[in-house]
């Protein structure tokens, strides 16, 4: 064999070793049960409960909700256009956030719609203004922080990109800088879901070539994001934690950089996800809507050119089993708050399967316990406990004995019988 032939053989062998990220051959019954958990959320049509992510997740999945799905999109359009396009600024808190507007634009694209016309132009302008405001908050020297988060910043860029709307190089540059010099920012590291969202935005920009002057930086940043996410894989197989894994897999599945490590990591993550599915770990509609696409080999990047004619299985509501109609068994959870004086400790009884949020509500009904929350894209989080509010660089941490931080939020975590949960105000 000549030198050229040997070289080609070697390169072919190396190419064969490189693998893409695939999540295939998942039990269709598990997928259907996961989709069924979204159906009750699609009956909640009040403006504060409408969630565009649910529609996006279903459209990118192998499942459909039939007439309910179409009605949900209609409700989204009525609500978002009324609140976002209204000239009434008297109730600005009721208007959707930057992240919610971005998800709404993703929902339109999931239905193969491009924003256009006067109304569509106003929506695009609003999202671009949001991003410009966030860019200003970060500052010229990158010493500031977005008013919302880098997660929502990346989501906003992604939403405009799939609609082929270009944002200024300086807007993209802020997100690139955050990934390039993450260690210089006033935080230890980005959460995996934030890295994944930034990576999805970069993937869309790379494929669409909307910012050619930033192309080299985008390519390098994508490689760095992929490397960081792979390094964040736990021994169990999750990227960061079980709830950030779906979005991380979306990014890895969209990757144009196949490697041996990538294929191995994705197989390990698939095994961890299947175990979590069998244990019914996924209840939050946002996380479910991020998970359903990867079980159909799709990601948000596919919204660049969505396939709206792909066949999808019609979801039927889950049938109620006899055990579900019986009187629920109770568990006992001890709630502790150590960051106040005097400290608080109280035992609460709730049905098996209740969330930590259910425990907090029950405690508020039957004791002096009080708390406040704020909605976010990943679910509600605590803003105050017993009248004590979290400051600008503080948050209420959730811990279970012995002194172990919870990875889930109050709406997702299911306490066990006899467990003690502590709420602690900490700085960051």
Coordinates of C-alpha atoms in Angstrom, one line a residue, residues 105-106 109 114 127 154-167 200-211 301 303-304:
X105 CA -41.7 32.7 18.7
X106 CA -40.3 29.1 18.9
X109 CA -41.9 28.4 14.1
X114 CA -42.5 32.8 10.2
X127 CA -37.4 40.8 21.6
X154 CA -29.3 32.7 24.6
X155 CA -32.9 31.7 24.2
X156 CA -33.8 35.1 22.8
X157 CA -31.0 34.9 20.2
X158 CA -32.1 31.3 19.3
X159 CA -35.7 32.4 18.8
X160 CA -34.8 35.2 16.4
X161 CA -32.4 33.0 14.6
X162 CA -34.9 30.3 13.7
X163 CA -37.1 33.0 12.2
X164 CA -34.1 34.2 10.2
X165 CA -33.9 37.5 12.1
X166 CA -30.4 38.8 12.5
X167 CA -29.3 40.5 15.7
X200 CA -28.2 25.9 20.7
X201 CA -28.1 29.6 19.8
X202 CA -24.6 29.3 18.4
X203 CA -25.6 26.1 16.5
X204 CA -28.4 28.0 14.8
X205 CA -26.2 31.0 14.0
X206 CA -23.5 28.7 12.6
X207 CA -26.0 26.9 10.3
X208 CA -27.8 30.1 9.3
X209 CA -24.6 32.2 8.9
X210 CA -26.6 35.3 10.1
X211 CA -23.5 36.8 11.7
X301 CA -32.2 23.8 16.1
X303 CA -36.9 24.7 14.0
X304 CA -34.7 26.3 11.3

